[in-house]
Amino acid sequence: MPDEKMDKTTKKKKKTAECCGYPISIFFIVVNEFCERFSYYGMRAVLVLYFRYFLLWDDDLATSIYHAFVALCYLTPILGAIIADSWLGKFKTIIYLSIVYAIGQVTMAISTIHDITDANRDGTPDNFTFHIALSMLGLILIALGTGGIKPCVAAFGGDQFQEHQSRQLNTFFSVFYLCINAGSLLSTLITPVLRAQECGIHTQQQCYPLAFGVPAVLMVISLVVFIAGSGMYVKTDPEGNIMWSVCKCIGFAIKNRFRHRSSSYPKREHWMDWANEKYDKLLIAQIKMVLKVLFLYIPLPMFWTLFDQKGSRWTLQATTMSGDFGAFILQPDQMQTVNPILILTLVPIMDRLIFPLIQKCGLNFSPLKRMTVGMLFAAMAFVSAALVQIEIDKTLPNFPSSSESQLKVVNTYSTTLNVTISPNEHLLIESFGSSADYVTFDHQDITVSLNTNPVITKAFSLIKGGRQTLIIPSDPTVMYLKEDVKSKPREGKNAIRFVNGYTADLNITNLDSIEPSATTNYTLVNQGKRDFVLRHGEQWCEFSRKFGFGASYTFLIPSTVFSDDCESITEVEDMKPNSVHMALQIPQYFLITTGEVMFSVTGLQFSYSQAPKNMKSVLQAGWLCTNAVGNIIVLIVAELGKLPKQWAEYLLFASLLVAVSIIFSIMAYFYTYIDPAEIEAQVRKEQGLEPEEMEKETLEMEEKDEDQKNEQGVKQTKI
């Protein structure tokens, strides 16, 4: 038996080619990880906007599906670990699930091509069911792929090092997790820029195919790079799944306790002791230590409930803000880059400055206390988000309720008009002007009278819950209603339209020909300076306008448009541009990232320090499950909560996390820190193991724990 073990170890640690003291194979693994993380975070950065503005789902449904996907990504690592440990081994698991992953990314990219079903070429898919089905299939495959390889890649990289390369191993983990954050940062910067481009075969639209296509290409490159290093890897055979052994032992203990529930059977010190009849005492002692930590995990999902909303609710919040930073324009989904930037900044500051300073002050800032403070920082981040949302709401138009109607009047008649709207609205509107604001009615049927000679009177029926503009053309007898936008233009764009007061047809750049007295439909234009060429026969002039974010305008074209070179075009502001700046989101990102450093990095270090060496994977699975459950909570609240104001939802989440942090602090107060190596050594001594064997195993354990400690010191949370 010892010989077999020695042969296995020798096979695992075969001599490999080296460069600068490192196995050459790890360079393939590092590049693979960078490309994979770029692929995942690049796709995820624009995902909620794809749901909201391509599939046209509302905010709640877009948020729910986003978090359902993220939850699945954190549940599938358990499946990947079982497959790798019990069946295929880490190498084959990475290969096969990366293929699934790449297929998912390609499928997702194809689902974003609107021209596939856009038969009438209006820029909108005609068959949303096809695009939804394809995108859901793609997301399921991506979740299986990214989650399945998550527990394998870092461990597979560690397998490549020889026993004498412990220093290089620690450096590898540093570089490995640096690549994770680099991939996250670059992809979150680049893919929103790709999305903001316009592309299409028949109709130019937001370029989601490019935003999802580049991550798909990176995933294919990731797979090719990993396969290219195949001949250089140290590949270990599956060694059995410790998670399955733990589950069987716990199941037997529960079953045995239920069988002996009668008072005639003596009580045992711990309910896991009911597994003594079948399982080794060392395994039972190890499971007790793990269960003690897993019990502390119960309140933790609430932190992830708040943390992962930076990719959904906070991104949607940014679409109602101004991203003009002067030197550059920031897309709403690019605000997420603040998180990885702050992570790379705050981790060394916390580890090298803040925590040592607190320790020198004589304060007992234990890991569990750090995690509690991290929760409170996350709660403060959502209070900050609520305050920002309140400021945004102040700038939003007063939209009509479902039982109300709103009306604005635009006058392109040659003289000032006195407009009477039954029963008691009186408006004085200048030529080529408009009413100051929308008038709200609680009834739909109105009568409009103009003080012309003779008086012109006409009845109209307004749209319930809608906004409309009454256009009075050069011939007032044919005045008509035009429906207006009743929400902020999507993605911070601007909705514009033209009313033709010229005496003949006009052609306007990127718009159809417009007849006299007619009004074009709204067209969405991006922020910045935009030029429009108006043309009739040989006559033409250019109209320029600089736009902000999220506004709506109606431009009135007079009959003198060509004689004054387009300068007489009048602007009517239907909806004010976004005035709250995206920079106001920085404090909430700072608070949530500070909470992440204190909570997540510390939580991983604490978990590993309190777990036996062969139970690290069990705790990793438990930790990932807390993230999955947290995203499921968001899904439930988004679908069932239906709070009327977004700021109220932010405060609800903040209050829940404060309550949970109090519960967690009480649990932490009664927690006793342990030394797993000492407990295991004591159990081995009770079992009569040889001192030499005990000493050897204890030494190996201490070395392993030291490696884990060094690894976790540089580990980030973008795993």
XYZ file of C-alpha atoms in Angstrom:
719
model
C 0.000 0.000 0.000
C 2.761 2.530 0.839
C 4.463 1.626 -2.437
C 1.294 2.383 -4.391
C 1.011 5.740 -2.638
C 4.643 6.520 -3.424
C 4.171 5.549 -7.092
C 1.135 7.801 -7.319
C 3.018 10.734 -5.836
C 5.955 10.132 -8.135
C 3.649 10.067 -11.137
C 2.060 13.288 -10.034
C 5.360 15.078 -9.519
C 7.098 14.065 -12.728
C 9.899 16.325 -13.919
C 8.602 19.133 -16.145
C 10.264 21.751 -18.350
C 11.092 24.954 -16.470
C 11.666 28.606 -17.303
C 13.159 30.938 -14.669
C 12.429 28.300 -12.042
C 8.733 27.961 -13.017
C 7.089 25.074 -14.894
C 6.434 26.238 -18.460
C 2.951 24.734 -18.228
C 1.756 27.377 -15.761
C 2.144 30.122 -18.380
C -0.578 28.431 -20.423
C -2.780 28.232 -17.319
C -2.282 31.923 -16.440
C -3.118 33.077 -20.006
C -6.099 30.715 -20.014
C -7.410 32.234 -16.774
C -7.002 35.816 -18.015
C -8.932 35.090 -21.216
C -11.655 33.168 -19.368
C -12.211 35.907 -16.785
C -12.226 38.556 -19.539
C -14.867 36.477 -21.314
C -17.052 36.020 -18.229
C -16.924 39.541 -16.813
C -17.122 41.156 -20.249
C -20.337 39.276 -20.993
C -21.741 39.946 -17.516
C -20.998 43.695 -17.679
C -23.525 44.293 -20.477
C -25.946 41.479 -19.640
C -28.560 43.445 -17.698
C -28.670 46.166 -20.386
C -29.126 43.459 -23.035
C -32.133 42.183 -21.096
C -33.511 45.687 -20.591
C -32.991 47.287 -23.996
C -32.652 44.442 -26.518
C -35.185 41.951 -25.128
C -37.206 44.920 -23.750
C -37.810 43.390 -20.321
C -38.689 45.706 -17.455
C -36.179 46.510 -14.700
C -37.496 43.867 -12.295
C -37.453 40.985 -14.788
C -34.013 42.001 -16.105
C -32.693 42.082 -12.533
C -34.291 38.727 -11.668
C -32.872 36.834 -14.659
C -29.453 38.430 -14.144
C -29.288 37.245 -10.536
C -30.710 33.816 -11.411
C -27.790 33.430 -13.835
C -25.220 34.580 -11.251
C -26.737 32.201 -8.658
C -26.387 29.298 -11.101
C -22.751 30.263 -11.735
C -22.083 29.844 -7.984
C -23.953 26.548 -7.647
C -22.297 24.679 -10.536
C -18.771 24.709 -8.956
C -20.022 21.930 -6.657
C -20.849 19.869 -9.744
C -17.451 20.670 -11.277
C -15.625 19.610 -8.112
C -17.511 16.298 -7.963
C -16.796 15.553 -11.638
C -13.085 16.415 -11.277
C -12.504 14.547 -8.001
C -14.605 11.458 -8.662
C -14.624 10.891 -12.400
C -12.602 12.837 -14.987
C -9.818 14.541 -13.058
C -9.077 18.251 -13.192
C -7.517 18.347 -16.679
C -10.348 16.626 -18.557
C -12.978 18.501 -16.538
C -11.455 21.836 -17.563
C -11.272 20.756 -21.223
C -14.806 19.389 -21.538
C -16.542 22.127 -19.553
C -14.549 24.837 -21.359
C -15.977 23.481 -24.625
C -19.473 23.780 -23.125
C -18.534 27.275 -21.949
C -17.322 28.381 -25.407
C -20.461 27.009 -27.090
C -22.541 28.966 -24.573
C -20.700 32.217 -25.309
C -21.071 31.750 -29.071
C -24.777 30.934 -28.644
C -25.220 34.059 -26.522
C -23.480 36.218 -29.143
C -25.712 34.830 -31.925
C -28.841 35.567 -29.864
C -27.972 39.289 -29.898
C -28.032 39.652 -33.726
C -31.311 41.466 -34.356
C -31.096 41.025 -38.145
C -31.735 37.265 -37.807
C -35.471 37.831 -37.247
C -35.811 41.472 -38.364
C -37.773 40.785 -41.549
C -39.214 44.300 -41.850
C -35.784 45.851 -41.179
C -37.005 48.313 -38.562
C -34.135 47.533 -36.174
C -36.304 45.505 -33.774
C -36.453 41.669 -33.778
C -39.783 40.306 -35.007
C -39.459 37.036 -33.079
C -38.388 37.741 -29.492
C -39.100 34.119 -28.504
C -36.216 32.959 -30.691
C -33.763 35.434 -29.164
C -34.924 34.725 -25.596
C -34.687 30.934 -26.053
C -31.221 31.203 -27.603
C -29.928 33.566 -24.911
C -31.301 31.408 -22.061
C -29.635 28.328 -23.583
C -26.386 30.275 -23.874
C -26.533 31.466 -20.263
C -27.194 27.940 -18.942
C -24.180 26.595 -20.875
C -22.018 29.500 -19.656
C -23.059 28.884 -16.044
C -22.207 25.184 -16.371
C -18.854 26.033 -17.934
C -17.636 28.891 -15.750
C -18.895 27.274 -12.551
C -17.634 23.826 -13.475
C -14.043 24.908 -14.098
C -13.973 27.395 -11.187
C -12.775 24.905 -8.523
C -10.346 23.188 -10.909
C -8.105 25.756 -12.603
C -6.261 27.172 -9.566
C -5.765 23.711 -8.065
C -4.594 22.350 -11.420
C -2.027 25.159 -11.586
C -0.789 24.193 -8.116
C -0.345 20.583 -9.290
C 2.312 21.692 -11.779
C 4.889 22.631 -9.104
C 7.509 20.328 -7.590
C 8.112 20.061 -3.846
C 11.148 22.383 -4.054
C 9.122 25.152 -5.750
C 7.049 26.392 -2.796
C 8.212 29.997 -3.325
C 7.283 29.876 -7.000
C 3.929 28.319 -6.063
C 3.050 31.311 -3.888
C 4.108 33.693 -6.672
C 1.941 31.729 -9.109
C -1.159 32.281 -6.953
C -0.346 35.994 -6.762
C -0.081 36.248 -10.544
C -3.110 33.977 -10.992
C -5.430 36.209 -8.989
C -3.891 39.325 -10.512
C -4.927 37.933 -13.904
C -8.450 37.429 -12.567
C -8.736 41.089 -11.617
C -6.952 42.281 -14.759
C -9.381 40.303 -16.924
C -12.312 41.674 -14.955
C -11.086 45.272 -15.148
C -10.210 45.314 -18.856
C -13.374 43.525 -19.958
C -15.615 45.836 -17.914
C -13.918 48.804 -19.569
C -13.916 47.461 -23.129
C -17.226 45.621 -23.658
C -19.451 48.642 -22.800
C -17.523 50.635 -25.426
C -18.171 47.848 -27.952
C -21.857 47.831 -26.987
C -22.106 51.591 -27.549
C -21.013 51.188 -31.198
C -23.620 50.786 -33.923
C -23.703 47.773 -36.215
C -26.129 45.677 -38.237
C -26.651 44.211 -41.685
C -29.848 46.065 -42.559
C -30.381 48.474 -39.639
C -27.723 50.059 -37.437
C -28.397 49.389 -33.745
C -26.458 49.099 -30.461
C -23.722 46.560 -31.174
C -24.571 43.804 -28.690
C -23.236 41.159 -31.140
C -19.780 42.757 -30.842
C -20.061 43.193 -27.052
C -20.901 39.492 -26.631
C -18.859 38.290 -29.605
C -15.487 39.492 -28.267
C -15.930 37.558 -24.965
C -16.901 34.512 -27.052
C -13.676 34.835 -29.080
C -11.657 35.229 -25.857
C -13.229 32.038 -24.470
C -12.287 30.123 -27.623
C -8.732 31.499 -27.330
C -8.702 30.461 -23.670
C -9.605 26.896 -24.638
C -7.040 26.763 -27.466
C -4.258 28.078 -25.189
C -5.072 25.542 -22.491
C -5.098 22.640 -24.962
C -1.808 23.866 -26.476
C -0.026 23.171 -23.192
C -1.483 19.665 -22.851
C 1.804 17.809 -23.338
C 3.539 19.773 -20.562
C 0.972 19.373 -17.771
C 1.243 17.219 -14.686
C -2.103 15.404 -14.679
C -3.338 13.678 -11.542
C -5.949 10.942 -11.470
C -9.227 11.445 -9.578
C -8.659 10.770 -5.874
C -12.240 10.489 -4.648
C -14.637 13.220 -3.632
C -14.324 14.298 0.002
C -17.625 16.209 -0.259
C -19.449 12.983 -1.065
C -17.805 11.256 1.900
C -18.830 14.117 4.191
C -22.423 13.985 2.947
C -22.617 10.215 3.476
C -21.199 10.493 6.995
C -23.629 13.275 7.956
C -26.513 11.342 6.421
C -25.625 8.223 8.400
C -25.361 10.208 11.644
C -28.827 11.729 11.130
C -30.321 8.388 10.147
C -28.735 6.598 13.101
C -29.862 9.304 15.529
C -33.422 8.995 14.233
C -33.334 5.222 14.737
C -32.203 5.654 18.347
C -34.435 8.587 19.253
C -35.936 6.703 22.203
C -34.980 8.005 25.681
C -33.664 4.529 26.520
C -30.566 5.211 24.435
C -27.880 7.321 26.117
C -27.269 10.801 24.722
C -24.026 11.549 22.923
C -21.898 14.673 23.272
C -22.471 15.740 19.631
C -25.058 14.523 17.158
C -22.258 13.594 14.705
C -21.072 11.031 17.274
C -23.960 8.835 16.089
C -21.769 8.028 13.062
C -19.119 6.331 15.253
C -20.462 2.868 14.451
C -19.512 3.132 10.779
C -17.070 6.009 10.226
C -13.579 6.826 11.432
C -13.341 9.138 14.465
C -10.879 11.392 12.653
C -13.356 11.991 9.806
C -16.119 12.723 12.320
C -13.886 15.173 14.209
C -13.040 16.929 10.939
C -16.717 17.185 9.974
C -17.514 18.713 13.381
C -14.965 21.457 12.714
C -16.432 22.110 9.266
C -20.014 22.196 10.539
C -18.987 24.745 13.142
C -17.831 27.091 10.370
C -20.769 26.275 8.065
C -23.141 27.279 10.869
C -21.556 30.744 10.773
C -22.232 30.857 7.009
C -26.030 30.906 7.533
C -26.364 34.740 7.701
C -23.745 35.427 5.014
C -25.926 35.276 1.840
C -27.405 38.668 2.735
C -24.056 40.341 2.031
C -23.966 38.874 -1.490
C -27.588 39.950 -1.968
C -26.382 43.539 -1.809
C -22.930 43.097 -3.342
C -23.987 41.585 -6.688
C -26.572 44.298 -7.333
C -23.753 46.556 -8.543
C -24.068 44.661 -11.839
C -27.858 45.021 -12.049
C -29.679 47.717 -10.061
C -26.679 50.052 -9.869
C -26.045 49.735 -13.616
C -29.698 50.550 -14.332
C -29.389 53.488 -11.931
C -26.405 54.771 -13.943
C -28.535 54.854 -17.136
C -30.541 57.732 -15.582
C -27.389 59.759 -14.818
C -24.897 61.885 -16.739
C -21.602 60.222 -17.675
C -19.846 63.310 -19.046
C -16.513 63.545 -17.224
C -15.173 66.229 -19.557
C -12.120 64.389 -20.896
C -14.149 61.236 -21.553
C -17.704 59.899 -21.628
C -18.445 56.962 -19.335
C -21.035 54.363 -20.357
C -23.457 53.241 -17.597
C -22.068 49.689 -17.532
C -18.494 51.001 -17.291
C -19.110 52.292 -13.749
C -18.597 48.686 -12.613
C -14.868 49.120 -13.300
C -14.652 51.211 -10.132
C -14.935 47.967 -8.137
C -11.867 46.088 -9.509
C -9.832 49.326 -9.510
C -10.634 49.869 -5.828
C -9.993 46.182 -5.054
C -6.467 46.397 -6.448
C -5.938 49.571 -4.410
C -7.630 48.719 -1.123
C -6.344 45.158 -0.557
C -2.670 46.162 -0.095
C -3.690 49.300 1.861
C -5.835 47.228 4.227
C -3.281 44.419 4.628
C -0.173 46.600 4.984
C -1.523 49.737 6.659
C -5.045 49.682 8.143
C -5.091 46.261 9.823
C -1.533 46.559 11.298
C -2.401 50.057 12.551
C -5.523 48.754 14.297
C -3.454 45.956 15.825
C -0.844 48.425 17.130
C -3.631 50.379 18.792
C -4.299 47.277 20.875
C -7.732 46.587 19.389
C -8.832 42.984 18.919
C -9.995 43.215 15.327
C -10.539 39.474 14.823
C -11.594 37.979 11.446
C -15.239 37.637 12.463
C -15.295 41.266 13.646
C -13.835 42.321 10.302
C -16.594 40.428 8.501
C -19.259 42.142 10.629
C -17.791 45.566 9.836
C -17.675 44.564 6.156
C -21.418 43.883 6.269
C -22.065 47.293 7.797
C -20.003 48.961 5.054
C -22.151 47.196 2.426
C -25.296 48.414 4.207
C -23.917 51.978 4.147
C -23.256 51.571 0.415
C -26.955 50.933 -0.144
C -27.911 53.897 2.017
C -25.639 55.957 -0.248
C -27.318 54.421 -3.333
C -30.725 55.362 -1.874
C -29.615 58.984 -1.379
C -28.379 59.115 -4.977
C -31.676 57.644 -6.174
C -33.624 60.314 -4.270
C -31.592 63.002 -6.067
C -32.285 61.288 -9.406
C -36.023 61.110 -8.670
C -36.084 64.876 -8.035
C -34.939 65.465 -11.630
C -37.348 62.999 -13.258
C -40.432 64.389 -15.018
C -43.814 64.111 -13.333
C -45.166 61.281 -15.463
C -48.944 60.632 -15.500
C -50.471 57.849 -13.431
C -52.424 55.048 -15.108
C -55.667 57.067 -14.753
C -54.254 60.418 -15.912
C -53.300 61.963 -19.271
C -50.826 64.713 -20.067
C -50.855 67.177 -22.945
C -48.419 69.751 -24.348
C -49.365 72.217 -27.104
C -46.982 73.239 -29.945
C -47.882 76.178 -32.193
C -46.389 76.361 -35.715
C -49.073 78.826 -36.871
C -47.910 82.224 -38.091
C -49.239 84.190 -35.087
C -49.636 83.856 -31.314
C -52.683 81.788 -30.326
C -54.932 81.748 -27.283
C -55.711 78.062 -26.730
C -58.623 76.998 -24.514
C -58.860 73.370 -23.397
C -62.114 72.328 -21.736
C -63.098 72.773 -19.067
C -60.796 75.517 -17.733
C -57.272 75.466 -19.213
C -56.176 78.657 -21.004
C -52.798 78.838 -22.733
C -51.149 81.710 -24.625
C -48.663 80.235 -27.095
C -46.387 82.240 -29.355
C -45.754 81.370 -32.975
C -43.282 78.470 -33.185
C -43.457 78.028 -29.438
C -45.029 75.628 -26.970
C -46.788 75.514 -23.628
C -44.383 75.771 -20.702
C -45.013 72.229 -19.492
C -47.414 69.336 -19.801
C -50.964 69.856 -18.537
C -52.355 66.902 -16.564
C -55.986 65.782 -17.005
C -57.929 63.229 -14.984
C -60.281 62.676 -17.935
C -59.568 61.639 -21.516
C -62.126 63.557 -23.601
C -61.254 67.225 -24.202
C -62.282 70.065 -26.500
C -59.699 72.516 -27.881
C -60.633 76.015 -29.068
C -58.341 78.447 -30.915
C -58.962 82.229 -30.992
C -58.627 82.405 -34.780
C -61.103 84.171 -37.032
C -63.383 82.297 -37.136
C -62.797 80.338 -33.887
C -61.683 76.765 -34.498
C -62.950 74.077 -32.117
C -62.054 70.394 -32.194
C -62.647 67.428 -29.851
C -59.900 64.945 -28.941
C -59.588 61.788 -26.867
C -56.354 61.528 -24.886
C -54.449 58.327 -24.089
C -54.926 57.170 -20.521
C -51.561 57.003 -18.731
C -49.805 58.610 -21.701
C -48.204 61.861 -22.834
C -49.198 63.616 -26.049
C -48.471 66.826 -27.923
C -51.140 68.819 -29.763
C -49.525 70.051 -32.986
C -51.096 73.224 -34.429
C -49.782 73.480 -38.023
C -49.920 76.391 -40.453
C -53.483 75.333 -41.196
C -54.995 75.153 -37.671
C -58.093 73.310 -38.868
C -56.014 70.118 -39.226
C -54.408 70.248 -35.765
C -53.587 66.752 -34.503
C -52.231 64.782 -31.549
C -48.811 63.128 -31.540
C -47.859 60.571 -28.887
C -44.788 61.410 -26.756
C -42.313 59.281 -24.844
C -43.510 58.626 -21.290
C -40.260 57.398 -19.777
C -36.610 58.356 -19.866
C -34.994 57.383 -23.220
C -33.126 54.111 -22.848
C -29.414 53.863 -22.092
C -29.072 57.611 -21.513
C -29.801 58.406 -25.170
C -31.873 61.354 -26.407
C -35.239 61.129 -28.173
C -35.661 63.744 -30.935
C -38.270 64.538 -33.592
C -38.962 67.310 -36.135
C -42.156 69.203 -37.006
C -42.133 70.448 -40.610
C -43.395 74.041 -40.862
C -41.890 74.378 -44.345
C -44.189 74.571 -47.352
C -42.848 71.434 -49.063
C -41.444 67.969 -48.314
C -38.087 67.847 -46.529
C -35.408 65.179 -46.304
C -33.525 65.052 -42.990
C -30.343 63.035 -42.375
C -31.088 59.518 -41.057
C -34.851 60.231 -41.175
C -37.556 59.562 -43.736
C -38.967 62.324 -45.921
C -41.336 64.546 -43.926
C -44.395 66.190 -45.466
C -45.525 69.773 -44.729
C -47.130 70.168 -41.266
C -46.191 66.544 -40.391
C -44.154 65.310 -37.410
C -41.499 62.613 -37.531
C -41.415 59.734 -35.057
C -38.854 59.863 -32.284
C -35.284 58.913 -33.150
C -32.736 58.008 -30.462
C -29.350 59.746 -30.683
C -26.280 59.409 -28.480
C -24.730 62.064 -26.292
C -22.476 64.634 -27.960
C -22.675 66.896 -30.991
C -24.975 65.700 -33.771
C -25.385 67.209 -37.261
C -28.601 67.042 -39.312
C -28.783 68.064 -42.984
C -32.168 69.364 -44.154
C -32.694 69.181 -47.914
C -35.360 70.143 -50.452
C -34.274 69.821 -54.073
C -31.133 71.892 -54.495
C -31.659 73.774 -51.246
C -30.044 72.484 -48.057
C -28.711 73.605 -44.699
C -27.074 71.948 -41.695
C -28.507 71.975 -38.186
C -26.162 71.074 -35.279
C -27.004 70.393 -31.665
C -24.981 69.128 -28.688
C -26.917 66.611 -26.591
C -26.529 65.439 -23.023
C -28.030 62.265 -21.562
C -31.650 61.117 -21.364
C -33.485 64.137 -22.814
C -36.357 64.468 -25.286
C -36.752 67.296 -27.840
C -39.149 68.448 -30.546
C -37.545 70.691 -33.210
C -39.840 73.115 -35.065
C -38.809 73.890 -38.674
C -40.101 77.299 -39.906
C -40.875 78.264 -43.486
C -37.721 80.432 -43.513
C -35.397 77.510 -42.688
C -33.244 77.783 -45.862
C -33.059 81.565 -46.018
C -31.437 81.793 -42.561
C -29.322 78.639 -42.905
C -31.260 76.535 -40.339
C -30.682 79.064 -37.540
C -34.420 79.689 -37.066
C -35.175 76.093 -36.023
C -36.847 76.246 -32.610
C -36.199 73.696 -29.866
C -38.937 72.472 -27.531
C -37.633 70.511 -24.534
C -40.128 67.723 -23.803
C -37.936 66.111 -21.149
C -34.913 67.551 -19.378
C -31.532 65.770 -19.698
C -30.062 63.752 -16.839
C -28.468 66.193 -14.421
C -27.265 63.892 -11.624
C -23.650 62.898 -12.365
C -22.373 59.313 -12.325
C -19.538 60.462 -10.064
C -22.077 60.407 -7.227
C -22.005 56.598 -7.480
C -18.325 56.500 -6.517
C -19.001 56.702 -2.729
C -21.331 53.704 -2.870
C -18.760 51.744 -4.894
C -16.066 52.696 -2.388
C -18.213 51.541 0.549
C -19.242 48.249 -1.089
C -15.628 47.486 -2.101
C -14.351 48.257 1.401
C -16.998 45.881 2.684
C -15.897 43.286 0.123
C -12.264 43.444 1.261
C -13.203 43.129 4.946
C -15.893 40.508 4.404
C -14.889 38.304 1.496
C -11.091 38.147 1.682
C -11.196 37.862 5.500
C -13.963 35.263 5.310
C -11.902 33.043 3.017
C -8.852 33.345 5.277
C -10.927 32.560 8.366
C -12.592 29.560 6.729
C -9.307 28.032 5.659
C -7.696 28.592 9.056
C -10.561 26.836 10.845
C -10.885 23.825 8.538
C -8.898 20.567 8.358
C -6.538 20.344 5.417
C -8.657 17.779 3.541
C -11.898 19.742 4.034
C -10.899 22.961 2.275
C -12.988 22.055 -0.792
C -16.066 21.437 1.360
C -15.808 24.931 2.855
C -15.134 26.426 -0.590
C -18.372 24.814 -1.818
C -20.224 26.184 1.213
C -18.800 29.659 0.636
C -19.868 29.666 -3.025
C -23.352 28.509 -2.009
C -23.755 31.600 0.192
C -23.174 33.704 -2.935
C -25.739 31.691 -4.885
C -28.358 32.027 -2.130
C -27.701 35.775 -1.940
C -28.523 36.163 -5.648
C -31.665 34.086 -5.230
C -32.810 36.506 -2.499
C -32.459 39.425 -4.959
C -34.495 37.462 -7.487
C -37.303 36.930 -4.962
C -37.352 40.543 -3.753
C -37.291 41.931 -7.316
C -40.246 39.781 -8.357
C -42.343 39.871 -5.173
C -41.304 43.120 -3.473
C -42.595 45.529 -6.143
C -41.799 48.587 -4.017
C -43.060 51.791 -5.695
C -39.754 53.642 -5.272
C -36.291 52.276 -6.008
C -34.729 54.182 -3.093
C -37.119 52.377 -0.744
C -35.855 49.020 -2.031
C -32.254 50.113 -1.420
C -33.115 51.068 2.168
C -34.944 47.750 2.643
C -31.819 45.816 1.647
C -29.623 48.019 3.862
C -31.928 47.462 6.851
C -31.989 43.699 6.286
C -28.184 43.545 6.163
C -27.856 45.603 9.362
C -30.225 43.179 11.106
C -28.283 40.185 9.743
C -24.941 41.714 10.806
C -26.259 42.040 14.363
C -27.268 38.366 14.339
C -23.874 37.411 12.901
C -22.016 39.451 15.539
C -23.889 37.577 18.280
C -23.002 34.232 16.663
C -19.380 35.354 16.329
C -19.257 36.387 19.993
C -19.961 32.802 21.077
C -17.604 31.252 18.503
C -14.381 29.737 19.850
C -11.399 29.755 17.477
C -9.740 26.358 17.076
C -6.507 24.854 15.796
C -7.538 22.027 13.417
C -4.020 20.523 13.406
C -4.032 20.242 17.196
C -7.465 18.591 17.285
C -6.504 16.133 14.546
C -3.265 15.273 16.345
C -5.217 14.587 19.528
C -7.665 12.280 17.715
C -4.780 10.414 16.065
C -3.159 9.975 19.459
C -6.393 8.518 20.833
C -6.480 6.124 17.876
C -2.952 4.953 18.668
C -1.146 6.203 15.579
C 2.659 6.103 15.626
C 4.276 9.385 16.814
C 6.437 9.529 13.685
C 3.369 9.308 11.471
C 1.603 11.909 13.577
C 4.593 14.242 13.411
C 4.917 13.793 9.648
C 1.241 14.432 8.986
C 1.194 17.438 11.336
C 4.244 18.899 9.555
C 2.615 18.402 6.165
C -0.546 20.024 7.457
C 1.311 23.050 8.803
C 3.139 23.484 5.495
C -0.132 23.215 3.610
C -1.832 25.727 5.887
C 1.092 28.124 5.478
C 0.787 27.848 1.688
C -2.948 28.455 1.924
C -2.363 31.468 4.161
C 0.099 32.962 1.694
C -2.257 32.206 -1.162
C -5.227 33.810 0.540
C -3.216 36.911 1.373
C -3.209 37.799 -2.298
C -6.495 36.211 -3.283
C -9.155 38.578 -4.581
C -12.865 37.926 -4.758
C -13.224 37.749 -8.544
C -12.779 33.959 -8.439
